[in-house]
Amino acid sequence: MGDKTSNAMWGGRFSAGPDAIMEAINASIGFDRRLAAQDIEGSRAHAAMLARQGILRDSDAEAIREGLLTILSEIDGGTFEFSTALEDIHMNVEARLKELIGEPAGRLHTARSRNDQVATDFRLWVRDQTDAAITGLVALQRAFLAQAEAGADWVMPGFTHLQTAQPVTWGHHMMAYVEMFGRDVTRFRDARVRMNESPLGAAALAGTSFPIDREMTAQALGFDRPCANSLDAVADRDFALEFLSAATICAMHLSRFAEELVIWSSAQFRFVTLSDRFSTGSSIMPQKKNPDAAELIRAKIGRIFGASVALTTVMKGLPLTYSKDMQEDKEQVFDAADSLMLALAAMEGMVRDMTANRAALEAAASSGFSTATDLADWLVRELGLPFRDAHHITGSLVKIADDADCDLSELSLQQMREVHSGITQDVFGVLGVHNSVASRTSYGGTAPDQVRAQIARWREQLGGAGQTGADE
Ligand code: ARG
């Protein structure tokens, strides 16, 4: 195997070992140890296939299988000694296998390369995270559904430009997030379908002359089929990029609700009270209860989007097929996945625990002339005015109310008739916020009946409480 200091796995043509700096920049074991379970799973599938195809003796395959299981339990038990000199998880596992079973260990790498090995391991890992993201998203949707159900007909201000626009229902606002996270689920599911092809058997890049069965390993690893082009199989990281894209959009959604929670939990809004379990205090200001978890969720998108940009940049311009640049794929995805899972779990906890302050929501809903559009619509409907005229008349009434520091509903009929003589007492019926929301019965509108219909549709779609939705 050549000089003792050269690498036991590829050191045949080397007479000296690597410089310490070379080892430091080259090694990935510091992070790719997280692929250990997938690496061993892939090797077990590969060895079983080699034996079935008569490429490996059954006795060798059995020794390899036993050895790999021992290694898995050593890693799980924390007794496995990872070595930087052995570069990465693939060579760490193989070297240990050699210690455990001797010569047959050297036969495992027949018809395989670290290039298809790492592509396989990483796909399996990203696939697991995709499933975990879906599970987390469905749990979060359920938390929003519970909030929506509790307050399907509570009124609150709906905003545009963060200015009071029209009254909406609390349930409607909660259900908006159920829609967003539902789209995120479908993005992860779509990505999963495309990523679920097996690179194993592409070998270094060109395939192999051994009579391997790629269908068999694909099936053993839960892939739908083998990748159809060996060059593409080892060069592709789209699956990781798609995961990061879906994660970025999901994190963006999380950040928007996080921002709303920060605003809503302030003393100026008091729309919601966050539970003590998801708040922190100040070391100097005793009255403070800070929405730290919401703020951190709001910030997590920075890391997740950053990972997406970083990996896209790493992959850009790489000639086919594998280049060592691609080793830089893992830390980005690991960090983004960790951040996303934590953000999803924290958001779910906060949404489950938070208390909406119904009275504060309703008081805010009534202020800011939120039913001005209802008044304009009334003028169109009852007096047959063109909407533009109705808009103008309503604007005049808003100004009068604003100057008098009162609400539209507090103007007298006399004051209204001075602006337009056709206005009758009936107009007061549309100025209340409850009438306003109840009137918005168009499909997808904020009327409580519409909201309840959407809640029922989603309840049905998400299935019983025990289901994760990952397999729906
Ligand atoms: N540690 C490497 C990675 O993560 C494994 C593949 C190495 N392949 C190679 N040809 N050097 O990308």
Coordinates of C-alpha atoms and ligand atoms in Angstrom, one line a residue:
M1 CA 0.0 0.0 0.0
G2 CA 3.0 2.3 -0.4
D3 CA 4.5 4.6 2.2
K4 CA 2.9 4.4 5.6
T5 CA 2.2 8.1 5.7
S6 CA 0.4 8.2 2.4
N7 CA -3.4 7.6 2.3
A8 CA -4.3 3.9 2.6
M9 CA -7.3 4.3 0.3
W10 CA -5.7 6.1 -2.6
G11 CA -2.0 6.4 -1.7
G12 CA -0.6 3.8 -4.1
R13 CA 1.1 6.4 -6.3
F14 CA 2.1 8.7 -3.5
S15 CA 5.4 8.6 -1.6
A16 CA 4.5 11.3 1.0
G17 CA 1.5 12.1 3.1
P18 CA -0.4 15.4 2.8
D19 CA 0.7 18.6 4.4
A20 CA -1.3 19.5 7.5
I21 CA -2.9 22.4 5.7
M22 CA -3.8 20.1 2.8
E23 CA -5.4 17.7 5.2
A24 CA -7.3 20.6 6.9
I25 CA -8.8 21.9 3.6
N26 CA -9.4 18.5 2.1
A27 CA -11.1 16.7 5.0
S28 CA -14.9 16.7 5.3
I29 CA -15.2 14.2 8.2
G30 CA -15.8 17.1 10.6
F31 CA -19.3 17.6 9.0
D32 CA -20.0 14.7 6.7
R33 CA -20.1 12.3 9.6
R34 CA -23.8 13.3 9.7
L35 CA -24.1 11.0 6.6
A36 CA -23.0 7.9 8.5
A37 CA -26.3 6.2 8.6
Q38 CA -27.0 6.8 4.9
D39 CA -23.4 5.8 4.0
I40 CA -23.8 2.5 5.7
E41 CA -27.3 1.9 4.3
G42 CA -25.9 2.6 0.8
S43 CA -23.0 0.2 1.3
R44 CA -25.3 -2.6 2.6
A45 CA -27.5 -2.2 -0.5
H46 CA -24.4 -2.2 -2.7
A47 CA -22.8 -5.3 -1.1
A48 CA -26.1 -7.2 -1.2
M49 CA -26.4 -6.4 -4.9
L50 CA -22.7 -7.4 -5.7
A51 CA -23.4 -10.8 -4.0
R52 CA -26.6 -11.3 -5.9
Q53 CA -24.9 -10.6 -9.2
G54 CA -22.0 -13.0 -8.4
I55 CA -19.5 -10.2 -8.2
L56 CA -18.9 -10.8 -4.5
R57 CA -18.8 -14.1 -2.6
D58 CA -21.8 -14.6 -0.3
S59 CA -19.4 -15.1 2.6
D60 CA -17.7 -11.8 1.9
A61 CA -21.0 -10.0 1.6
E62 CA -22.1 -11.5 4.9
A63 CA -18.9 -10.4 6.6
I64 CA -19.4 -6.9 5.1
R65 CA -23.0 -6.8 6.3
E66 CA -22.1 -7.7 9.8
G67 CA -19.1 -5.3 9.9
L68 CA -21.3 -2.4 8.7
L69 CA -23.9 -3.1 11.4
T70 CA -21.2 -3.1 14.0
I71 CA -19.9 0.2 12.7
L72 CA -23.4 1.7 12.8
S73 CA -23.8 0.7 16.4
E74 CA -20.3 2.1 17.2
I75 CA -21.3 5.4 15.6
D76 CA -24.7 5.4 17.4
G77 CA -23.0 4.6 20.7
G78 CA -20.5 7.3 20.3
T79 CA -17.5 5.0 20.4
F80 CA -16.5 5.3 16.8
E81 CA -13.2 7.1 16.3
F82 CA -13.4 9.5 13.4
S83 CA -10.0 10.3 11.7
T84 CA -9.3 13.4 9.8
A85 CA -6.5 11.6 8.0
L86 CA -9.1 9.4 6.5
E87 CA -10.8 12.5 5.0
D88 CA -14.4 11.7 4.9
I89 CA -17.2 9.4 6.1
H90 CA -16.8 7.0 3.3
M91 CA -13.2 6.2 4.0
N92 CA -13.6 6.3 7.7
V93 CA -16.3 3.6 7.5
E94 CA -14.3 1.5 5.0
A95 CA -11.1 1.7 7.1
R96 CA -12.9 0.6 10.2
L97 CA -14.5 -2.2 8.2
K98 CA -11.0 -3.4 7.3
E99 CA -10.0 -3.4 10.9
L100 CA -13.1 -5.4 11.8
I101 CA -13.3 -8.0 9.0
G102 CA -10.0 -7.8 7.1
E103 CA -9.6 -8.5 3.4
P104 CA -13.3 -8.6 2.3
A105 CA -13.6 -5.0 3.3
G106 CA -11.4 -4.1 0.3
R107 CA -14.0 -5.7 -2.0
L108 CA -16.9 -3.5 -1.0
H109 CA -15.7 -0.7 -3.3
T110 CA -15.9 -2.9 -6.4
A111 CA -18.0 -1.1 -9.1
R112 CA -18.4 2.0 -7.0
S113 CA -16.7 5.3 -6.4
R114 CA -16.9 7.9 -3.7
N115 CA -18.6 10.1 -6.4
D116 CA -21.7 8.0 -6.7
Q117 CA -21.4 7.1 -3.0
V118 CA -21.6 10.7 -1.8
A119 CA -24.3 11.6 -4.3
T120 CA -26.3 8.7 -3.0
D121 CA -25.7 9.4 0.7
F122 CA -26.6 13.0 0.3
R123 CA -29.7 12.3 -1.6
L124 CA -30.9 10.0 1.1
W125 CA -30.2 12.6 3.7
V126 CA -31.9 15.4 1.9
R127 CA -34.9 13.1 1.2
D128 CA -35.2 12.5 5.0
Q129 CA -35.1 16.2 5.7
T130 CA -37.7 16.8 3.0
D131 CA -40.0 14.4 4.7
A132 CA -39.2 16.0 8.1
A133 CA -40.0 19.4 6.7
I134 CA -43.4 18.1 5.4
T135 CA -44.2 16.6 8.8
G136 CA -43.3 19.9 10.5
L137 CA -45.3 21.9 8.1
V138 CA -48.4 19.8 8.6
A139 CA -48.1 20.1 12.3
L140 CA -47.8 23.9 11.9
Q141 CA -50.9 23.9 9.7
R142 CA -52.8 22.1 12.4
A143 CA -51.8 24.7 14.9
F144 CA -53.1 27.5 12.7
L145 CA -56.3 25.5 12.0
A146 CA -56.9 25.3 15.7
Q147 CA -56.5 29.1 16.1
A148 CA -58.8 29.6 13.1
E149 CA -61.5 27.4 14.5
A150 CA -61.5 29.1 17.9
G151 CA -61.9 32.5 16.3
A152 CA -63.6 31.9 13.0
D153 CA -65.9 34.9 13.5
W154 CA -63.7 37.2 15.7
V155 CA -63.1 40.5 13.9
M156 CA -59.8 42.3 13.5
P157 CA -58.4 44.9 11.2
G158 CA -57.2 43.7 7.8
F159 CA -54.2 45.7 6.7
T160 CA -52.6 46.9 3.5
H161 CA -49.4 49.0 3.8
L162 CA -49.8 48.1 7.5
Q163 CA -52.7 50.7 7.5
T164 CA -56.1 49.6 8.5
A165 CA -57.9 48.5 5.3
Q166 CA -61.1 46.5 6.0
P167 CA -62.3 44.4 8.9
V168 CA -61.5 40.7 8.5
T169 CA -61.9 37.7 10.7
W170 CA -59.2 36.2 12.9
G171 CA -60.0 32.8 11.4
H172 CA -59.5 34.2 7.9
H173 CA -56.1 35.6 8.8
M174 CA -55.0 32.3 10.4
M175 CA -56.2 30.4 7.3
A176 CA -54.1 32.6 5.0
Y177 CA -51.0 30.9 6.6
V178 CA -52.6 27.4 6.3
E179 CA -52.7 28.2 2.5
M180 CA -49.0 29.3 2.4
F181 CA -47.7 26.4 4.4
G182 CA -49.9 24.1 2.3
R183 CA -48.0 25.4 -0.8
D184 CA -44.7 24.8 0.9
V185 CA -45.7 21.2 1.5
T186 CA -46.4 20.7 -2.2
R187 CA -43.1 22.3 -3.1
F188 CA -41.2 19.8 -0.8
R189 CA -43.3 17.0 -2.3
D190 CA -42.6 18.0 -5.8
A191 CA -38.9 18.2 -5.1
R192 CA -39.0 14.8 -3.5
V193 CA -40.4 13.2 -6.6
R194 CA -37.6 14.6 -8.7
M195 CA -34.8 13.8 -6.2
N196 CA -35.9 10.2 -5.8
E197 CA -33.6 8.6 -8.3
S198 CA -30.5 6.6 -7.4
P199 CA -27.0 7.7 -8.4
L200 CA -25.5 4.5 -7.0
G201 CA -23.8 2.5 -9.8
A202 CA -22.8 5.5 -11.8
A203 CA -19.4 4.7 -10.3
A204 CA -16.7 7.4 -10.8
L205 CA -18.6 9.0 -13.7
A206 CA -18.9 6.5 -16.6
G207 CA -20.7 3.5 -15.2
T208 CA -18.9 0.2 -14.7
S209 CA -18.0 -2.9 -16.6
F210 CA -19.2 -5.1 -13.8
P211 CA -22.6 -6.6 -14.3
I212 CA -24.3 -4.6 -11.6
D213 CA -28.1 -4.3 -11.0
R214 CA -28.9 -0.7 -10.4
E215 CA -32.6 -1.4 -10.2
M216 CA -31.9 -3.6 -7.2
T217 CA -29.9 -1.0 -5.2
A218 CA -32.4 1.8 -6.2
Q219 CA -35.2 -0.3 -4.8
A220 CA -33.4 -1.3 -1.7
L221 CA -32.8 2.4 -0.9
G222 CA -36.4 3.4 -1.6
F223 CA -35.6 5.3 -4.8
D224 CA -38.1 5.1 -7.7
R225 CA -35.4 4.3 -10.3
P226 CA -31.7 4.7 -11.0
C227 CA -30.5 8.0 -12.5
A228 CA -30.4 7.4 -16.3
N229 CA -27.1 9.2 -17.0
S230 CA -24.0 8.3 -15.0
L231 CA -22.4 11.7 -15.7
D232 CA -25.4 13.6 -14.5
A233 CA -25.8 11.2 -11.5
V234 CA -22.5 12.2 -10.0
A235 CA -22.5 15.9 -11.1
D236 CA -26.0 16.8 -10.0
R237 CA -26.9 18.7 -6.9
D238 CA -30.3 20.0 -8.1
F239 CA -32.0 18.0 -5.4
A240 CA -30.1 20.0 -2.7
L241 CA -30.8 23.2 -4.4
E242 CA -34.5 22.5 -4.7
F243 CA -34.6 21.6 -1.1
L244 CA -33.0 24.9 -0.2
S245 CA -35.3 26.8 -2.5
A246 CA -38.4 25.2 -0.9
A247 CA -36.8 25.9 2.5
T248 CA -36.2 29.5 1.6
I249 CA -39.8 30.2 0.5
C250 CA -41.0 28.4 3.6
A251 CA -38.7 30.4 5.9
M252 CA -39.9 33.5 4.2
H253 CA -43.5 32.6 5.1
L254 CA -42.4 31.8 8.7
S255 CA -40.7 35.2 8.8
R256 CA -43.8 37.0 7.8
F257 CA -45.9 35.5 10.6
A258 CA -43.0 36.0 13.0
E259 CA -43.0 39.7 12.1
E260 CA -46.8 39.9 12.7
L261 CA -46.3 38.3 16.1
V262 CA -43.6 40.9 17.0
I263 CA -46.0 43.7 16.0
W264 CA -49.1 42.0 17.5
S265 CA -47.6 41.2 20.9
S266 CA -46.4 44.8 21.4
A267 CA -48.1 47.0 24.0
Q268 CA -49.4 49.2 21.2
F269 CA -51.3 46.4 19.5
R270 CA -51.9 43.8 22.2
F271 CA -53.6 41.5 19.5
V272 CA -51.9 38.4 21.0
T273 CA -50.3 37.3 24.2
L274 CA -47.5 34.9 23.7
S275 CA -47.0 32.2 26.2
D276 CA -44.3 32.4 28.8
R277 CA -42.9 29.2 27.3
F278 CA -42.0 31.1 24.1
S279 CA -41.0 34.5 25.5
T280 CA -38.0 35.9 27.4
G281 CA -37.6 38.7 29.9
S282 CA -35.2 41.6 30.1
S283 CA -32.3 41.7 32.6
I284 CA -32.9 45.4 33.2
M285 CA -36.5 46.2 32.4
P286 CA -38.7 44.2 34.7
Q287 CA -41.9 44.8 32.7
K288 CA -40.6 43.3 29.5
K289 CA -41.8 40.1 27.8
N290 CA -39.9 39.8 24.6
P291 CA -41.0 37.8 21.5
D292 CA -37.4 36.4 21.0
A293 CA -38.5 33.2 19.4
A294 CA -40.5 35.1 16.8
E295 CA -37.5 37.4 16.2
L296 CA -35.2 34.4 15.7
I297 CA -37.6 32.7 13.4
R298 CA -37.8 36.0 11.5
A299 CA -34.0 35.9 11.2
K300 CA -33.5 32.3 10.2
I301 CA -34.3 33.0 6.6
G302 CA -30.9 34.8 6.5
R303 CA -29.1 31.5 7.0
I304 CA -31.4 29.5 4.8
F305 CA -31.5 31.9 1.9
G306 CA -27.7 32.3 2.4
A307 CA -27.2 28.6 2.0
S308 CA -29.3 28.6 -1.2
V309 CA -27.2 31.4 -2.7
A310 CA -24.0 29.8 -1.5
L311 CA -24.7 26.4 -3.0
T312 CA -26.0 27.9 -6.3
T313 CA -22.8 29.8 -6.5
V314 CA -20.6 26.8 -5.8
M315 CA -22.4 24.8 -8.5
K316 CA -22.3 27.6 -11.1
G317 CA -19.8 27.0 -13.8
L318 CA -18.6 23.6 -12.6
P319 CA -17.7 21.5 -15.6
L320 CA -19.0 18.0 -15.6
T321 CA -18.7 15.8 -13.7
Y322 CA -17.6 15.8 -10.0
S323 CA -15.3 18.5 -8.7
K324 CA -14.2 18.8 -5.1
D325 CA -16.0 22.1 -5.0
M326 CA -19.1 19.9 -4.5
Q327 CA -17.9 18.8 -1.0
E328 CA -19.0 22.4 0.0
D329 CA -22.6 21.4 -0.6
K330 CA -23.1 19.7 2.8
E331 CA -22.6 22.2 5.5
Q332 CA -24.9 24.7 3.8
V333 CA -27.7 22.2 3.5
F334 CA -27.1 20.8 7.1
D335 CA -27.3 24.3 8.6
A336 CA -30.3 25.3 6.5
A337 CA -32.1 22.1 7.4
D338 CA -31.4 22.4 11.1
S339 CA -32.5 26.0 11.0
L340 CA -35.7 25.2 9.2
M341 CA -36.7 22.3 11.5
L342 CA -36.1 24.4 14.6
A343 CA -38.0 27.4 13.2
L344 CA -40.9 25.2 12.2
A345 CA -41.1 23.5 15.6
A346 CA -40.7 26.9 17.5
M347 CA -43.4 28.5 15.3
E348 CA -45.8 25.5 15.9
G349 CA -45.3 25.9 19.7
M350 CA -45.9 29.6 19.6
V351 CA -49.0 29.4 17.5
R352 CA -50.4 26.6 19.7
D353 CA -49.7 28.5 22.9
M354 CA -50.6 32.0 21.9
T355 CA -53.8 33.7 23.1
A356 CA -55.6 36.1 20.8
N357 CA -57.1 39.1 22.6
R358 CA -60.5 39.2 21.1
A359 CA -61.5 42.5 22.6
A360 CA -58.4 44.3 21.5
L361 CA -58.8 42.8 18.0
E362 CA -62.4 44.0 17.8
A363 CA -61.6 47.5 19.1
A364 CA -58.9 47.8 16.5
A365 CA -61.2 46.5 13.8
S366 CA -63.6 49.3 14.4
S367 CA -61.1 52.1 14.4
G368 CA -59.4 53.7 11.4
F369 CA -62.7 53.9 9.3
S370 CA -62.3 50.3 8.4
T371 CA -65.9 50.1 7.1
A372 CA -65.5 53.0 4.6
T373 CA -65.6 50.6 1.7
D374 CA -68.8 49.1 3.1
L375 CA -70.3 52.6 3.1
A376 CA -69.2 53.2 -0.5
D377 CA -70.6 49.9 -1.6
W378 CA -73.9 50.8 0.2
L379 CA -74.2 54.0 -1.8
V380 CA -73.6 52.0 -5.0
R381 CA -76.1 49.3 -4.1
E382 CA -78.9 51.3 -2.6
L383 CA -78.6 54.7 -4.4
G384 CA -77.3 53.4 -7.7
L385 CA -74.3 55.8 -7.7
P386 CA -71.2 55.0 -9.8
F387 CA -68.5 53.6 -7.5
R388 CA -66.2 56.5 -8.2
D389 CA -68.8 59.0 -6.9
A390 CA -69.6 56.8 -3.9
H391 CA -65.8 56.6 -3.2
H392 CA -65.7 60.5 -3.2
I393 CA -68.7 60.9 -1.0
T394 CA -67.4 58.4 1.5
G395 CA -64.0 60.2 1.5
S396 CA -65.8 63.4 2.4
L397 CA -67.6 61.6 5.3
V398 CA -64.3 60.1 6.5
K399 CA -62.8 63.6 6.6
I400 CA -65.8 64.9 8.6
A401 CA -65.5 62.1 11.1
D402 CA -61.7 62.4 11.3
D403 CA -62.0 66.2 12.0
A404 CA -64.6 65.4 14.7
D405 CA -62.4 62.6 16.0
C406 CA -65.2 60.1 15.8
D407 CA -66.0 56.9 13.9
L408 CA -68.2 56.8 10.8
S409 CA -70.9 55.1 12.7
E410 CA -70.9 58.0 15.2
L411 CA -71.8 60.6 12.6
S412 CA -75.5 61.7 12.7
L413 CA -77.8 61.0 9.8
Q414 CA -78.1 64.8 9.4
Q415 CA -74.3 65.1 8.9
M416 CA -74.4 62.4 6.3
R417 CA -77.3 63.8 4.4
E418 CA -75.5 67.1 4.1
V419 CA -73.0 65.3 2.0
H420 CA -75.6 63.3 0.1
S421 CA -79.3 63.8 0.6
G422 CA -80.2 60.2 -0.5
I423 CA -78.5 58.6 2.5
T424 CA -81.0 56.9 4.9
Q425 CA -80.9 55.4 8.4
D426 CA -80.3 52.0 6.8
V427 CA -76.7 53.0 6.2
F428 CA -75.8 52.4 9.8
G429 CA -76.5 48.7 9.2
V430 CA -73.3 48.4 7.2
L431 CA -71.0 50.5 9.4
G432 CA -70.6 47.8 12.0
V433 CA -67.6 45.5 11.7
H434 CA -69.6 42.3 12.2
N435 CA -72.0 43.1 9.4
S436 CA -69.0 44.1 7.3
V437 CA -67.2 40.8 7.6
A438 CA -70.5 38.8 7.4
S439 CA -71.2 40.4 4.1
R440 CA -68.0 39.3 2.4
T441 CA -69.4 35.9 1.3
S442 CA -67.6 35.7 -2.0
Y443 CA -65.6 32.5 -2.4
G444 CA -62.4 32.8 -0.4
G445 CA -63.8 35.9 1.4
T446 CA -63.6 36.8 5.0
A447 CA -67.2 36.0 6.1
P448 CA -67.2 33.5 9.0
D449 CA -69.2 31.0 6.9
Q450 CA -66.5 31.1 4.1
V451 CA -63.8 30.7 6.7
R452 CA -65.5 27.7 8.3
A453 CA -65.9 26.1 4.9
Q454 CA -62.1 26.5 4.3
I455 CA -61.3 25.1 7.7
A456 CA -63.5 22.0 7.0
R457 CA -61.8 21.5 3.6
W458 CA -58.3 21.6 5.2
R459 CA -59.3 19.4 8.1
E460 CA -60.5 16.9 5.5
Q461 CA -57.3 17.3 3.4
L462 CA -55.0 16.9 6.4
G463 CA -56.8 13.9 7.7
G464 CA -57.0 12.6 11.3
A465 CA -54.9 14.0 14.1
G466 CA -52.4 11.1 14.0
Q467 CA -51.4 11.5 10.3
T468 CA -48.3 13.4 9.4
G469 CA -49.4 14.2 5.9
A470 CA -46.0 13.1 4.6
D471 CA -47.6 10.2 2.9
E472 CA -50.8 11.8 1.8
Ligands
ARG1 N1 -15.8 13.9 0.6 C1 -16.2 14.0 -0.8 C2 -17.4 14.9 -1.0 O1 -18.0 15.1 -0.1 C3 -16.5 12.6 -1.3 C4 -16.3 12.4 -2.8 C5 -14.9 12.5 -3.1 N2 -14.6 12.1 -4.4 C6 -13.5 12.4 -5.0 N3 -13.3 12.1 -6.3 N4 -12.5 13.0 -4.4 O2 -17.6 15.4 -2.1

